[in-house]
XYZ file of C-alpha atoms in Angstrom:
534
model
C 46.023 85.974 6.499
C 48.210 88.879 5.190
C 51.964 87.439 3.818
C 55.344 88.447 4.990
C 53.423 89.442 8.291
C 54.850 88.299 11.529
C 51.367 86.667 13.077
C 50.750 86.523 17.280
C 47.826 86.632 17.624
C 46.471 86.294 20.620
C 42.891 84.596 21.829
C 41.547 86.911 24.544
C 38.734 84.768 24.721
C 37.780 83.627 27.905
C 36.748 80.395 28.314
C 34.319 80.177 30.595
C 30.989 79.460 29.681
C 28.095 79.985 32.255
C 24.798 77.893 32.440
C 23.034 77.705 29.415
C 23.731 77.829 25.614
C 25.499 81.124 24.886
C 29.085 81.234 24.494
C 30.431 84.635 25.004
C 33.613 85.595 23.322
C 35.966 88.742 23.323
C 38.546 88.424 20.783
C 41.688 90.245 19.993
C 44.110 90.575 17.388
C 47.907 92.179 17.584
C 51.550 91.889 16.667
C 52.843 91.198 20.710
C 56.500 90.385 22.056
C 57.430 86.939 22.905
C 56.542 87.327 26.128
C 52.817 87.721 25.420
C 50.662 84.698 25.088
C 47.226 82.858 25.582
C 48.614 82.243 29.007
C 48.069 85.773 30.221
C 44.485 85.988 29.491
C 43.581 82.606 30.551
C 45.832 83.281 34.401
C 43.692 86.298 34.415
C 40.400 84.205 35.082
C 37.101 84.409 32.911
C 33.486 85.120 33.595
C 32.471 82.582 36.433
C 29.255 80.810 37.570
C 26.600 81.817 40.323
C 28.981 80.448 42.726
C 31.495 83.056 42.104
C 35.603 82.214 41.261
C 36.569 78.949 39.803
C 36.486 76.226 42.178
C 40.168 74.009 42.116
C 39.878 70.237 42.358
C 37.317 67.408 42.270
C 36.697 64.783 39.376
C 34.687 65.159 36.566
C 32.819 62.318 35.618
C 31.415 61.977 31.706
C 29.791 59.803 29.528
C 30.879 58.832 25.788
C 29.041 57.016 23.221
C 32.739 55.360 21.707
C 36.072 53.900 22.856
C 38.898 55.524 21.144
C 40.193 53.470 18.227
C 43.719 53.545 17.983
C 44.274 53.003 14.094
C 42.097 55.717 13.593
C 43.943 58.309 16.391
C 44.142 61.346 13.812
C 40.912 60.471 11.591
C 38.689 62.593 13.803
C 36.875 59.798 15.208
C 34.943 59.590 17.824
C 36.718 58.442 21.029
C 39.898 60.039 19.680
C 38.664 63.188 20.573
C 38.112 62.789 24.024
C 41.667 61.833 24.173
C 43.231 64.381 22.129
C 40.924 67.385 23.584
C 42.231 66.330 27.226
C 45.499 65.255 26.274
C 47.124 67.085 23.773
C 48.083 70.282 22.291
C 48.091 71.553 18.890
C 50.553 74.371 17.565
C 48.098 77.020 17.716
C 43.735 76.830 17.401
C 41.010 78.789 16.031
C 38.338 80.597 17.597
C 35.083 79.677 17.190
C 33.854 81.582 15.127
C 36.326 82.055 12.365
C 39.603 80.779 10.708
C 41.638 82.794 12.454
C 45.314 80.901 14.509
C 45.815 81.683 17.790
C 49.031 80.979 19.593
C 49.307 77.875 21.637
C 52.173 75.874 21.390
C 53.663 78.013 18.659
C 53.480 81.643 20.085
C 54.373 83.769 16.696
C 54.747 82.777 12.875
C 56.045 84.402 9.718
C 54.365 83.489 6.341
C 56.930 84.517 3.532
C 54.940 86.593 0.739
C 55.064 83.830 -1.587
C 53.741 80.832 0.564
C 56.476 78.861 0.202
C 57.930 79.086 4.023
C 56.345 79.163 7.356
C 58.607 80.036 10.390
C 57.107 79.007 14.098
C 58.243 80.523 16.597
C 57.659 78.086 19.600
C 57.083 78.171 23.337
C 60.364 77.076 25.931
C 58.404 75.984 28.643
C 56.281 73.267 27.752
C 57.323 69.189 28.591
C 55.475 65.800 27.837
C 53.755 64.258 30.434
C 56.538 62.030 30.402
C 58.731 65.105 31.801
C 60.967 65.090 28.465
C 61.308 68.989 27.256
C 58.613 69.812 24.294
C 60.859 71.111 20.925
C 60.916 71.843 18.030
C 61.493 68.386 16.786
C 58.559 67.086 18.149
C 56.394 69.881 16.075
C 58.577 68.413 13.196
C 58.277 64.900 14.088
C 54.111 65.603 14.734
C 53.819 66.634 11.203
C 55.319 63.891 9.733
C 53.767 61.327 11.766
C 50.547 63.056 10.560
C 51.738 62.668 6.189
C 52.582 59.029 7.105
C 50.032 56.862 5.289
C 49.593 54.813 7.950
C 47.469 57.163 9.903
C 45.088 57.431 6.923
C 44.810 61.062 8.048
C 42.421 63.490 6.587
C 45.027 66.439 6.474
C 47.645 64.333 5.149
C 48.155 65.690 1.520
C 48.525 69.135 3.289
C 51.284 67.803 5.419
C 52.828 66.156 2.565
C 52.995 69.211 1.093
C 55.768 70.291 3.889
C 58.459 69.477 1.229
C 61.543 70.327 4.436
C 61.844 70.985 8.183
C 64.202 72.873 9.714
C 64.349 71.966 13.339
C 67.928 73.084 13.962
C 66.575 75.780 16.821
C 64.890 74.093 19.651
C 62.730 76.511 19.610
C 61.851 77.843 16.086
C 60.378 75.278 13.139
C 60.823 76.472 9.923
C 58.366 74.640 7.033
C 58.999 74.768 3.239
C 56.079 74.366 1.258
C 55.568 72.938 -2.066
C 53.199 75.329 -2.788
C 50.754 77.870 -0.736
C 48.443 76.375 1.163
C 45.684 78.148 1.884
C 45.042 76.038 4.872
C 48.204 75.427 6.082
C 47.033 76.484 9.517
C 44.286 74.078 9.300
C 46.833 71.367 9.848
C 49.073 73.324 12.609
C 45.508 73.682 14.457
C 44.649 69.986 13.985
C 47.498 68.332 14.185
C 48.174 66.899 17.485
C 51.848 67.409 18.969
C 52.589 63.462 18.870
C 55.573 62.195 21.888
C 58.385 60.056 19.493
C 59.272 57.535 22.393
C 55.901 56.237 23.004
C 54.137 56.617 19.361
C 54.769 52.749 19.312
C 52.272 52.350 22.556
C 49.887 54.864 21.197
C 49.673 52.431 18.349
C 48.514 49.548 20.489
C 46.627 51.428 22.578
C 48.675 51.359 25.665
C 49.817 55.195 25.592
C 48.779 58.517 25.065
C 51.652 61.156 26.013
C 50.803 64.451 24.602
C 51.694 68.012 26.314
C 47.864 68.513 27.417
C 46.313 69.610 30.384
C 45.256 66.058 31.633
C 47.459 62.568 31.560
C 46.067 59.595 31.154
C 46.613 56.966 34.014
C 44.556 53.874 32.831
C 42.864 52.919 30.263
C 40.092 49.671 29.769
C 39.586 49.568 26.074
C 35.553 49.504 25.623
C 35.013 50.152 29.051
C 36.631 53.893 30.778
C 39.747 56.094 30.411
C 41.034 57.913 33.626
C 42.713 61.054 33.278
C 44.788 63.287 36.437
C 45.842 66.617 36.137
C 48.842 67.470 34.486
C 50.475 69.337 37.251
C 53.546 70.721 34.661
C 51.102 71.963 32.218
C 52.438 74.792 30.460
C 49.005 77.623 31.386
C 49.549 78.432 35.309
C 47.398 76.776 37.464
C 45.048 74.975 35.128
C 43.369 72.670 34.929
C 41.205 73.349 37.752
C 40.566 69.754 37.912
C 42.074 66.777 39.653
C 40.459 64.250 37.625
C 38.052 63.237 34.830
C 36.483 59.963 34.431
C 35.053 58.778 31.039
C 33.071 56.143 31.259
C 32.212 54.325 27.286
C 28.332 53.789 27.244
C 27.477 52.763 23.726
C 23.994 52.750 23.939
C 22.452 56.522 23.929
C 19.354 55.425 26.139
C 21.564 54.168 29.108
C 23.906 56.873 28.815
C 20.774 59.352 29.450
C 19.906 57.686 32.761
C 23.492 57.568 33.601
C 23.000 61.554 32.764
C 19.788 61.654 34.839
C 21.222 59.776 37.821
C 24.355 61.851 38.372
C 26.590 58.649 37.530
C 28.257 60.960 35.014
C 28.123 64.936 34.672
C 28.376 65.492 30.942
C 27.153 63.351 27.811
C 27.751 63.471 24.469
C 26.194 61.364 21.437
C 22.905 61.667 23.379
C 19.957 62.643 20.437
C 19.047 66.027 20.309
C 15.403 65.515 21.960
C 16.671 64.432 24.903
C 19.447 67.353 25.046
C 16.949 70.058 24.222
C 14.441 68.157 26.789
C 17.352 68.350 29.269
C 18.351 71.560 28.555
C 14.719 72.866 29.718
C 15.114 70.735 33.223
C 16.441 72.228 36.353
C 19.914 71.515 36.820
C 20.724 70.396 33.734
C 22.156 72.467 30.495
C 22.433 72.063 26.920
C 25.824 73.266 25.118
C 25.849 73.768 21.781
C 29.258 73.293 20.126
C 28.620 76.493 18.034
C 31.783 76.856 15.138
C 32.512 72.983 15.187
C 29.583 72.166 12.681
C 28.627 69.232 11.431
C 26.958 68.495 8.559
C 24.469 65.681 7.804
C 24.491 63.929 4.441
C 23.754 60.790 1.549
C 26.060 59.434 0.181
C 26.252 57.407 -3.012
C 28.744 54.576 -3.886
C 28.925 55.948 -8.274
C 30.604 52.694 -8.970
C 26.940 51.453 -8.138
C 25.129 50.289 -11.853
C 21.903 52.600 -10.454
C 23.879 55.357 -8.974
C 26.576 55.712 -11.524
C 23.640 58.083 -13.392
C 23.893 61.128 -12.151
C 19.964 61.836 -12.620
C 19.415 59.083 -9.650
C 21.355 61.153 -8.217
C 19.922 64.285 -8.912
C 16.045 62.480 -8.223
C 17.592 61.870 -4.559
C 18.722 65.302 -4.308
C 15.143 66.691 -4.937
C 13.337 63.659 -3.035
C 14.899 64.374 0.383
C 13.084 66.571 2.749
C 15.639 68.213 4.610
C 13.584 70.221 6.420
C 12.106 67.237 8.315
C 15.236 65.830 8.809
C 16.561 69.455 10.790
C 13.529 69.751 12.734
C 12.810 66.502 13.678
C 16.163 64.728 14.213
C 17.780 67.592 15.255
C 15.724 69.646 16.951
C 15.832 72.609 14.555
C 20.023 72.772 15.610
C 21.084 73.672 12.360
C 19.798 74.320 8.720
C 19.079 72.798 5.470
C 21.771 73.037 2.366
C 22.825 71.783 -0.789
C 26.170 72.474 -0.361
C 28.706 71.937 2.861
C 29.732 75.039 4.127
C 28.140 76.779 7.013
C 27.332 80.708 6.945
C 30.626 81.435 8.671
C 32.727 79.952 5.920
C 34.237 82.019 2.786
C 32.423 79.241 0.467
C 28.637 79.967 1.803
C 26.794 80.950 -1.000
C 22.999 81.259 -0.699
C 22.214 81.176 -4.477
C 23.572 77.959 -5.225
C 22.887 76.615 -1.919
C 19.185 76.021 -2.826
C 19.925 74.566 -5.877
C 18.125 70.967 -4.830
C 14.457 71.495 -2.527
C 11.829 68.961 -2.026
C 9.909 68.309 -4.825
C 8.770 64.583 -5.083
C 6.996 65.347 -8.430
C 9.793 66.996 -10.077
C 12.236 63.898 -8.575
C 9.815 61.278 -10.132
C 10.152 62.959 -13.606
C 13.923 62.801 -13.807
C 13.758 59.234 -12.171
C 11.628 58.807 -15.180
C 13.697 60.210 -17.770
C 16.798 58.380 -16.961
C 14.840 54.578 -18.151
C 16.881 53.289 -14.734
C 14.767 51.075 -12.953
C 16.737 51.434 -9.460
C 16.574 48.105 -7.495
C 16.849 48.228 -3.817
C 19.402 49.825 -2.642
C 20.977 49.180 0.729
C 21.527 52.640 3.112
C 24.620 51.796 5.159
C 24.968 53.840 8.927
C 26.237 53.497 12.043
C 24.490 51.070 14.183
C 23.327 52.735 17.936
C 23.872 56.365 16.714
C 20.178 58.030 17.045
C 20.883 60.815 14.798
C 21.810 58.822 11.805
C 19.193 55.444 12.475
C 16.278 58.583 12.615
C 17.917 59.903 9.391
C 18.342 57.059 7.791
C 14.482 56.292 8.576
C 13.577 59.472 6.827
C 16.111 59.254 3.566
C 14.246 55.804 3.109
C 10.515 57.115 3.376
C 11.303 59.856 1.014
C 12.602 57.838 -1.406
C 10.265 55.188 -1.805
C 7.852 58.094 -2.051
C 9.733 58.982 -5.777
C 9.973 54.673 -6.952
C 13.825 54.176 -5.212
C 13.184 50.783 -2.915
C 15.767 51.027 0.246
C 16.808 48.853 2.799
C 18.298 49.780 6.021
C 21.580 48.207 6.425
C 23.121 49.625 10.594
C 26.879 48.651 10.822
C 28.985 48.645 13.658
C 31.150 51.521 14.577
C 34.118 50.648 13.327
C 33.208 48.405 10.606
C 31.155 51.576 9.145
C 34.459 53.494 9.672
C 36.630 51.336 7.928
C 34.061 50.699 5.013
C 33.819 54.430 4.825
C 37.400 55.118 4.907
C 38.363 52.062 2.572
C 35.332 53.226 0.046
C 33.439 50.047 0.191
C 30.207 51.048 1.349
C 28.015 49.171 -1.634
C 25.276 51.817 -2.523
C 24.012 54.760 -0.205
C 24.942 55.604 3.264
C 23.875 58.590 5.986
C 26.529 59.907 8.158
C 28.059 62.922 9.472
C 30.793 64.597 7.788
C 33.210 67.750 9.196
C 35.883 70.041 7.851
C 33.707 72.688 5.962
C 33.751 74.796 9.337
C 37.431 75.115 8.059
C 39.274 77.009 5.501
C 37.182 75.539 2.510
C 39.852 73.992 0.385
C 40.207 71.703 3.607
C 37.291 70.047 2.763
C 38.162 68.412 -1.297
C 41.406 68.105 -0.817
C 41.671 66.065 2.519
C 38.148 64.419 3.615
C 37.509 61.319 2.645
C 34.164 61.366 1.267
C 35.229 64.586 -0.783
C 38.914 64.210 -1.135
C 38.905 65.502 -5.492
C 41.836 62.702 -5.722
C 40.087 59.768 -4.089
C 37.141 59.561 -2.360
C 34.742 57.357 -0.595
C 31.822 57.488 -3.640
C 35.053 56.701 -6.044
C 33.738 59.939 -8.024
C 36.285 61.188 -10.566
C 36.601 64.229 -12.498
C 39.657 66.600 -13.855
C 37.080 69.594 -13.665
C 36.608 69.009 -9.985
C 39.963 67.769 -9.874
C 41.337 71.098 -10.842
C 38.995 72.756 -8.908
C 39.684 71.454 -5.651
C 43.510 71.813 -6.735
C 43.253 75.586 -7.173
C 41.481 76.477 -4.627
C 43.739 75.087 -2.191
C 47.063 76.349 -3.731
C 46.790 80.385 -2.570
C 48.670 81.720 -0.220
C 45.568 83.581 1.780
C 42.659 80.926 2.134
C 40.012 83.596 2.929
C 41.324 86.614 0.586
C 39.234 87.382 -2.381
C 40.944 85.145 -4.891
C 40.160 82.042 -2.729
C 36.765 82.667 -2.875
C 36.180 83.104 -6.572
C 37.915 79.486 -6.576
C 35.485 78.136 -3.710
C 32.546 79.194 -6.412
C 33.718 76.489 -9.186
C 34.655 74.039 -6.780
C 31.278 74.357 -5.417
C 29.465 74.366 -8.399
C 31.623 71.009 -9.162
C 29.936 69.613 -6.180
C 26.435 70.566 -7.322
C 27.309 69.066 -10.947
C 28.624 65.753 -9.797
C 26.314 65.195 -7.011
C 27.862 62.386 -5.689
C 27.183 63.368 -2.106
C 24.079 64.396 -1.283
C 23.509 67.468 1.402
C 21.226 67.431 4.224
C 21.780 70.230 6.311
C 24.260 71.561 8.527
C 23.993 70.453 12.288
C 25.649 71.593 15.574
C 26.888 69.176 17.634
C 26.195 69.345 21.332
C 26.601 68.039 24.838
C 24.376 67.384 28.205
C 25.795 68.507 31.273
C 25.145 68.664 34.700
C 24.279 72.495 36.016
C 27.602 72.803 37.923
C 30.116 71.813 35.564
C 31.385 75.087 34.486
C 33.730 76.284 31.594
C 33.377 73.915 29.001
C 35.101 74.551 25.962
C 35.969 72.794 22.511
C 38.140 72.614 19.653
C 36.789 73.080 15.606
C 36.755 69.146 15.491
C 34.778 68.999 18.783
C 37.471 67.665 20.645
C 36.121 68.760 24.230
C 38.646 71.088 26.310
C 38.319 70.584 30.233
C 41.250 72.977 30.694
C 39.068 75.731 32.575
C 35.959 73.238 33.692
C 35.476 73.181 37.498
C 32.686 72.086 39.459
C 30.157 75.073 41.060
């Protein structure tokens, strides 16, 4: 992002989707009046099914593996965003395919040439689905809500970084900055726009007012959420929908019949033989959430007497076969690294991301060499989930293969979350994380299991420290500069070791044939805003 630029930018993707995997996208890029937003491309329609136009009205009905867990509302989790995808709006969002902002709520921005101020220029015709008037201090009050420790947000030492806000304008938010951020529009695209009178009963669970394209009517924690159309929303006539129904089915197996039987019409959590096997069956399709990836990883608890070595460490690096784990587990949806980042970001670097391959032989040597005699160790996951049980599975068979005893140890949901969070998982444990399909820096600085500060493995170092520090402190967080930084904090991350890399995965759904125009966010936060039933 050039400095001292005024930025609107405009996302002339369509939306729409048709059957099948591919997600065609036309973007472009130019300096446009006020008048000119997102709006206009989306009112002028978007590649449409074998039934023709978009068809207005009827109720979507879809199937999640998680309730949404208040306490948790901006960590990312699932169930959160379900809400927040049909809910809420963010200040502006990124294309797929890179780290690029596009105007939503905020339809222009100015980036002073040193970093240190960010004015938003911000839509006048957008209200709460409360009715109250969307302004500027609700961006403000967003943003804070999101640095509030409280919220144990992932973004929050970038928001904390917002050092003032100058709200004055209704319509124009003006940010001073500590520092640059190089992913200062990482938070403005993340960061949902919060409503100040009923943050109290989103708390509790008994609210969820955002400025989104669906409302929220009822809610039965564990159970369903039932969202109507938001009939003020700010894009003319959208959403196509009246309704969508989510319906919580924990247990991946039932949600698949409920798939199967037409009970619901799209599925997430489902494993990825069962979404490739229903991808390949009439009147059914497989979307691939292609520029929200995931990545698949170990990792290790360093306060652990075994795993404070780094050569343990280093013997699990070498001992896991991530090629298994891609192929089988996922379906070959994704690819094996040593590193986080996905091809599309700055940070991928082929060189050191085959640092660590297979090689039980060379594994056992350095087990060797280290005189640790590793007891058992438990690996800690998230009970019901079938990617990381069948990961798990593997992690242990390829380590007892090298002399490292492990013991599956599933954990509820939330309990996992918490532990993982709260950095008391004992030993090992398999999960997924996100944020490297962001501007890099992103990643150390706010993610718990990599934040350089504190993290979940309670790994500390001033090298990676510093690292992580400089990299996120430029003003452009995909200009040259930033990417010579990425390459020490990177190596950092091969040196300490303290998380282990699988591969990275792509998330995806099950659908129903006629649901149409499915779109999502970077976080895969699903967007019904343009799905209609053909």
């Amino acid at each position: 992002m050039s400095s001292s630029v005024n930025r609107s930018i405009v996302d002339r993707r369509t939306f729409f989707r048709g059957a099948g995997l591919t997600a065609a996208a036309i973007f472009g890029t130019g300096l446009l009046g006020a008048c000119s937003s997102a709006v206009d491309e989306q009112r002028a329609g978007a590649a449409t099914g074998a039934s023709g136009a978009p068809v207005r009205g009827g109720t979507l009905k879809t199937g999640i593996p998680a309730d949404v867990i208040p306490a948790t509302f901006l960590t990312n989790t699932s169930g959160a965003t379900t809400v927040i995808g049909l809910a809420y709006d963010t200040l502006v969002r990124y294309p797929h395919d890179k780290v690029e902002p596009q105007p939503r709520l905020a339809k222009s921005w100015q980036l002073a040439a040193d970093g240190l101020s960010l004015s938003l220029e911000l839509r006048d015709d957008v209200t709460f689905h409360s009715g109250r008037p969307f302004t500027s201090k609700d961006a403000e009050f967003s943003l804070r809500t999101y640095a509030d420790p409280k919220w144990t947000a992932q973004l929050r030492s970038t928001a904390a970084a917002i050092t003032a806000f100058d709200s004055s304008d209704p319509h124009r938010l003006v940010l001073t900055l500590a520092h640059p951020l190089g992913n200062v529009f990482d938070l403005l695209d993340t960061v949902p726009i919060l409503d100040s009178e009923s943050i109290d009963k989103l708390a509790a669970g008994d609210a969820f007012i955002g400025t989104g394209p669906f409302k929220l009517v009822s809610r039965t924690p564990n159970s369903a959420l039932v969202f109507e159309r938001n009939e003020h929303y700010w894009i003319p006539d959208r959403p196509f929908l009246d309704r969508v129904e989510v319906s919580v089915i924990p247990d991946s197996q039932a949600l698949l019949s409920s798939l199967k039987s037409g009970q619901v019409a799209v599925a997430g959590g489902l494993n990825y033989r069962d979404t490739e096997t229903l991808g390949e069956t009439a009147g059914f399709q497989a979307v691939s959430l292609e520029g929200a990836e995931l990545q698949v990883y170990v990792g290790a608890n360093v306060t652990h007497p075994a795993l404070a070595d780094v050569r343990v460490r280093q013997a699990i690096a070498y001992a896991i076969d991530r090629d298994r784990v891609i192929s089988e587990v996922f379906r070959g949806s994704g690819y094996p690294v040593n590193l986080p980042w996905p091809k599309s970001s700055p940070a991928y670097d082929e060189a050191r991301n085959t640092t660590f391959t297979r090689d039980a032989t060379k594994a056992r040597a350095i087990l060797a060499g280290s005189g640790i005699a590793v007891p058992t160790l438990p690996l800690t996951y998230q009970a019901g989930n079938p990617f990381y049980e069948a990961t798990a599975q593997i992690v242990q068979a390829n380590l007892a293969e090298i002399g490292i005893p492990v013991e599956l140890d599933p954990q509820e949901g939330a309990t996992f979350i918490k532990a993982l969070i709260g950095g008391t998982i004992p030993a090992l444990w398999v999960t997924f994380h996100s944020w490297a399909q962001y501007v890099p820096s992103t990643l150390t600085i706010s993610a718990y299991p990599f934040n350089a500060l504190k993290n979940s493995s309670h790994y500390e170092s001033p090298a990676y420290v510093d690292a992580a520090g400089a990299a996120w402190r430029v003003t452009d967080g995909t200009g040259a500069e930033a990417k010579d930084r990425y390459r020490a904090v990177s190596d950092q991350l091969l040196d300490g070791l303290f998380l282990v890399e699988i591969g990275v995965v792509l998330n995806q759904l099950a659908a129903a044939q006629r649901v149409q125009g499915i779109d999502w966010t970077k976080r895969s936060e699903i967007v019904y805003t343009d799905t209609y039933l053909a």
